Amino acid sequence: MESKIREAVDKKISGKYNCAQAVACSYADVVQSDEDALYNAAAAFGAGMGCMEGTCGAIVGAGIVLGLKYKDKARAMKALKQVLLAFKQRNGCTICKQLKGLETKKVVRECNDCVADAAEFLENVLTAE
């Protein structure tokens, strides 16, 4: 599989995609899905789940891809756990508002970097088979 990390980041930079959409839509061909369907499925996950209160949208986008790729709940959840743990190990957290430093005023990771990280870890899981 050719890396789609740059594509995901470019989608985010374009301003037309939220973090979840940028990751999910970049892998449309990998999961043999329509990009518009992925775009709409990931629409509610920008700015983290619950408007920055929850998990980073880029991780959610990776989860959408894994669910469509594996079509098996247990396998998709196990794979997403690997993505989540790798993301947390690199960044120290997975919650959007913590990554953005809303309470501490210290940004842990910018959105474009979160998208790149989630895409990298997604690819690691997908190519480990």
PDB file of C-alpha atoms in Angstrom:
ATOM      1  CA  MET A   1       0.000   0.000   0.000  1.00  0.00           C
ATOM      2  CA  GLU A   2       1.300   3.413  -0.936  1.00  0.00           C
ATOM      3  CA  SER A   3       1.438   5.790   2.013  1.00  0.00           C
ATOM      4  CA  LYS A   4      -1.436   8.226   2.238  1.00  0.00           C
ATOM      5  CA  ILE A   5      -0.118  10.264   5.163  1.00  0.00           C
ATOM      6  CA  ARG A   6       0.692  13.294   2.994  1.00  0.00           C
ATOM      7  CA  GLU A   7      -2.707  13.055   1.288  1.00  0.00           C
ATOM      8  CA  ALA A   8      -4.463  13.070   4.665  1.00  0.00           C
ATOM      9  CA  VAL A   9      -2.492  16.098   5.868  1.00  0.00           C
ATOM     10  CA  ASP A  10      -3.107  17.934   2.588  1.00  0.00           C
ATOM     11  CA  LYS A  11      -6.844  17.300   2.919  1.00  0.00           C
ATOM     12  CA  LYS A  12      -6.785  18.788   6.420  1.00  0.00           C
ATOM     13  CA  ILE A  13      -4.709  21.772   5.308  1.00  0.00           C
ATOM     14  CA  SER A  14      -7.188  22.461   2.497  1.00  0.00           C
ATOM     15  CA  GLY A  15      -9.798  23.498   5.064  1.00  0.00           C
ATOM     16  CA  LYS A  16     -12.419  21.344   3.361  1.00  0.00           C
ATOM     17  CA  TYR A  17     -11.973  18.381   5.710  1.00  0.00           C
ATOM     18  CA  ASN A  18     -12.033  18.029   9.475  1.00  0.00           C
ATOM     19  CA  CYS A  19      -9.461  15.714  11.066  1.00  0.00           C
ATOM     20  CA  ALA A  20     -11.667  12.623  10.931  1.00  0.00           C
ATOM     21  CA  GLN A  21     -12.660  13.279   7.333  1.00  0.00           C
ATOM     22  CA  ALA A  22      -9.062  13.885   6.261  1.00  0.00           C
ATOM     23  CA  VAL A  23      -7.967  10.492   7.557  1.00  0.00           C
ATOM     24  CA  ALA A  24     -11.039   8.489   6.538  1.00  0.00           C
ATOM     25  CA  CYS A  25     -11.323   9.940   3.025  1.00  0.00           C
ATOM     26  CA  SER A  26      -7.653   9.370   2.264  1.00  0.00           C
ATOM     27  CA  TYR A  27      -8.189   5.622   2.582  1.00  0.00           C
ATOM     28  CA  ALA A  28     -11.408   5.387   0.533  1.00  0.00           C
ATOM     29  CA  ASP A  29      -9.720   3.206  -2.083  1.00  0.00           C
ATOM     30  CA  VAL A  30      -8.184   0.941   0.569  1.00  0.00           C
ATOM     31  CA  VAL A  31     -11.627   0.139   1.969  1.00  0.00           C
ATOM     32  CA  GLN A  32     -13.305   0.255  -1.444  1.00  0.00           C
ATOM     33  CA  SER A  33     -15.697   2.943  -0.321  1.00  0.00           C
ATOM     34  CA  ASP A  34     -17.108   6.087  -1.818  1.00  0.00           C
ATOM     35  CA  GLU A  35     -15.205   9.147  -0.561  1.00  0.00           C
ATOM     36  CA  ASP A  36     -18.430  11.148  -0.252  1.00  0.00           C
ATOM     37  CA  ALA A  37     -19.889   8.487   2.048  1.00  0.00           C
ATOM     38  CA  LEU A  38     -16.762   8.569   4.229  1.00  0.00           C
ATOM     39  CA  TYR A  39     -16.807  12.360   4.226  1.00  0.00           C
ATOM     40  CA  ASN A  40     -20.376  12.356   5.529  1.00  0.00           C
ATOM     41  CA  ALA A  41     -19.783   9.517   8.014  1.00  0.00           C
ATOM     42  CA  ALA A  42     -16.894  11.445   9.586  1.00  0.00           C
ATOM     43  CA  ALA A  43     -18.575  14.876   9.529  1.00  0.00           C
ATOM     44  CA  ALA A  44     -19.595  14.876  13.200  1.00  0.00           C
ATOM     45  CA  PHE A  45     -16.115  14.074  14.480  1.00  0.00           C
ATOM     46  CA  GLY A  46     -14.268  17.292  13.732  1.00  0.00           C
ATOM     47  CA  ALA A  47     -12.799  19.019  16.766  1.00  0.00           C
ATOM     48  CA  GLY A  48     -12.835  15.719  18.607  1.00  0.00           C
ATOM     49  CA  MET A  49     -15.939  13.900  19.703  1.00  0.00           C
ATOM     50  CA  GLY A  50     -18.281  16.246  21.530  1.00  0.00           C
ATOM     51  CA  CYS A  51     -16.659  19.489  20.389  1.00  0.00           C
ATOM     52  CA  MET A  52     -13.172  18.846  21.754  1.00  0.00           C
ATOM     53  CA  GLU A  53     -14.350  16.915  24.801  1.00  0.00           C
ATOM     54  CA  GLY A  54     -13.513  13.506  23.402  1.00  0.00           C
ATOM     55  CA  THR A  55     -11.131  11.489  21.308  1.00  0.00           C
ATOM     56  CA  CYS A  56      -9.169  13.242  18.572  1.00  0.00           C
ATOM     57  CA  GLY A  57     -11.092  13.143  15.308  1.00  0.00           C
ATOM     58  CA  ALA A  58      -8.079  11.826  13.401  1.00  0.00           C
ATOM     59  CA  ILE A  59      -8.177   8.678  15.542  1.00  0.00           C
ATOM     60  CA  VAL A  60     -11.916   8.370  14.945  1.00  0.00           C
ATOM     61  CA  GLY A  61     -11.252   8.609  11.195  1.00  0.00           C
ATOM     62  CA  ALA A  62      -8.776   5.741  11.505  1.00  0.00           C
ATOM     63  CA  GLY A  63     -11.436   3.737  13.347  1.00  0.00           C
ATOM     64  CA  ILE A  64     -13.927   4.276  10.539  1.00  0.00           C
ATOM     65  CA  VAL A  65     -11.374   2.962   8.044  1.00  0.00           C
ATOM     66  CA  LEU A  66     -10.617  -0.088  10.191  1.00  0.00           C
ATOM     67  CA  GLY A  67     -14.290  -0.952  10.576  1.00  0.00           C
ATOM     68  CA  LEU A  68     -14.822  -0.808   6.838  1.00  0.00           C
ATOM     69  CA  LYS A  69     -11.616  -2.684   6.089  1.00  0.00           C
ATOM     70  CA  TYR A  70     -12.111  -5.581   8.488  1.00  0.00           C
ATOM     71  CA  LYS A  71     -15.927  -5.785   8.620  1.00  0.00           C
ATOM     72  CA  ASP A  72     -15.475  -7.503  11.974  1.00  0.00           C
ATOM     73  CA  LYS A  73     -16.083  -5.728  15.275  1.00  0.00           C
ATOM     74  CA  ALA A  74     -13.479  -7.564  17.345  1.00  0.00           C
ATOM     75  CA  ARG A  75     -10.761  -7.251  14.726  1.00  0.00           C
ATOM     76  CA  ALA A  76     -11.483  -3.573  14.094  1.00  0.00           C
ATOM     77  CA  MET A  77     -11.508  -2.785  17.816  1.00  0.00           C
ATOM     78  CA  LYS A  78      -8.221  -4.609  18.368  1.00  0.00           C
ATOM     79  CA  ALA A  79      -6.623  -2.732  15.484  1.00  0.00           C
ATOM     80  CA  LEU A  80      -7.956   0.622  16.672  1.00  0.00           C
ATOM     81  CA  LYS A  81      -6.581  -0.058  20.136  1.00  0.00           C
ATOM     82  CA  GLN A  82      -3.130  -0.363  18.558  1.00  0.00           C
ATOM     83  CA  VAL A  83      -3.598   2.986  16.788  1.00  0.00           C
ATOM     84  CA  LEU A  84      -4.874   4.616  19.964  1.00  0.00           C
ATOM     85  CA  LEU A  85      -2.037   3.313  22.135  1.00  0.00           C
ATOM     86  CA  ALA A  86       0.636   4.348  19.629  1.00  0.00           C
ATOM     87  CA  PHE A  87      -0.940   7.809  19.356  1.00  0.00           C
ATOM     88  CA  LYS A  88      -1.062   8.152  23.130  1.00  0.00           C
ATOM     89  CA  GLN A  89       2.529   6.970  23.512  1.00  0.00           C
ATOM     90  CA  ARG A  90       3.743   9.592  21.038  1.00  0.00           C
ATOM     91  CA  ASN A  91       1.581  12.482  22.212  1.00  0.00           C
ATOM     92  CA  GLY A  92       0.777  11.718  25.835  1.00  0.00           C
ATOM     93  CA  CYS A  93      -2.979  11.960  25.327  1.00  0.00           C
ATOM     94  CA  THR A  94      -5.785  11.295  22.851  1.00  0.00           C
ATOM     95  CA  ILE A  95      -8.374  13.892  23.908  1.00  0.00           C
ATOM     96  CA  CYS A  96      -8.772  16.810  21.516  1.00  0.00           C
ATOM     97  CA  LYS A  97      -8.942  19.605  24.088  1.00  0.00           C
ATOM     98  CA  GLN A  98      -5.819  18.292  25.821  1.00  0.00           C
ATOM     99  CA  LEU A  99      -3.961  18.055  22.524  1.00  0.00           C
ATOM    100  CA  LYS A 100      -5.011  21.630  21.739  1.00  0.00           C
ATOM    101  CA  GLY A 101      -4.043  22.846  25.226  1.00  0.00           C
ATOM    102  CA  LEU A 102      -7.406  24.481  25.888  1.00  0.00           C
ATOM    103  CA  GLU A 103      -7.013  24.314  29.649  1.00  0.00           C
ATOM    104  CA  THR A 104      -3.230  24.487  29.961  1.00  0.00           C
ATOM    105  CA  LYS A 105      -2.648  27.024  27.152  1.00  0.00           C
ATOM    106  CA  LYS A 106       0.132  24.694  25.945  1.00  0.00           C
ATOM    107  CA  VAL A 107      -0.508  22.944  22.636  1.00  0.00           C
ATOM    108  CA  VAL A 108       0.621  19.319  22.771  1.00  0.00           C
ATOM    109  CA  ARG A 109       0.059  18.581  19.065  1.00  0.00           C
ATOM    110  CA  GLU A 110      -1.324  20.584  16.153  1.00  0.00           C
ATOM    111  CA  CYS A 111      -4.211  19.139  14.128  1.00  0.00           C
ATOM    112  CA  ASN A 112      -2.122  18.523  11.008  1.00  0.00           C
ATOM    113  CA  ASP A 113       0.351  16.532  13.093  1.00  0.00           C
ATOM    114  CA  CYS A 114      -2.469  14.561  14.739  1.00  0.00           C
ATOM    115  CA  VAL A 115      -3.767  13.668  11.274  1.00  0.00           C
ATOM    116  CA  ALA A 116      -0.280  12.560  10.217  1.00  0.00           C
ATOM    117  CA  ASP A 117       0.145  10.488  13.375  1.00  0.00           C
ATOM    118  CA  ALA A 118      -3.230   8.771  13.065  1.00  0.00           C
ATOM    119  CA  ALA A 119      -2.581   8.001   9.389  1.00  0.00           C
ATOM    120  CA  GLU A 120       0.897   6.659  10.172  1.00  0.00           C
ATOM    121  CA  PHE A 121      -0.370   4.368  12.913  1.00  0.00           C
ATOM    122  CA  LEU A 122      -3.322   3.276  10.763  1.00  0.00           C
ATOM    123  CA  GLU A 123      -0.931   2.315   7.990  1.00  0.00           C
ATOM    124  CA  ASN A 124       1.264   0.430  10.445  1.00  0.00           C
ATOM    125  CA  VAL A 125      -1.724  -1.688  11.476  1.00  0.00           C
ATOM    126  CA  LEU A 126      -2.950  -2.212   7.910  1.00  0.00           C
ATOM    127  CA  THR A 127       0.458  -3.282   6.610  1.00  0.00           C
ATOM    128  CA  ALA A 128       1.282  -5.532   9.589  1.00  0.00           C
ATOM    129  CA  GLU A 129      -0.920  -8.297   8.174  1.00  0.00           C
TER     130      GLU A 129
END
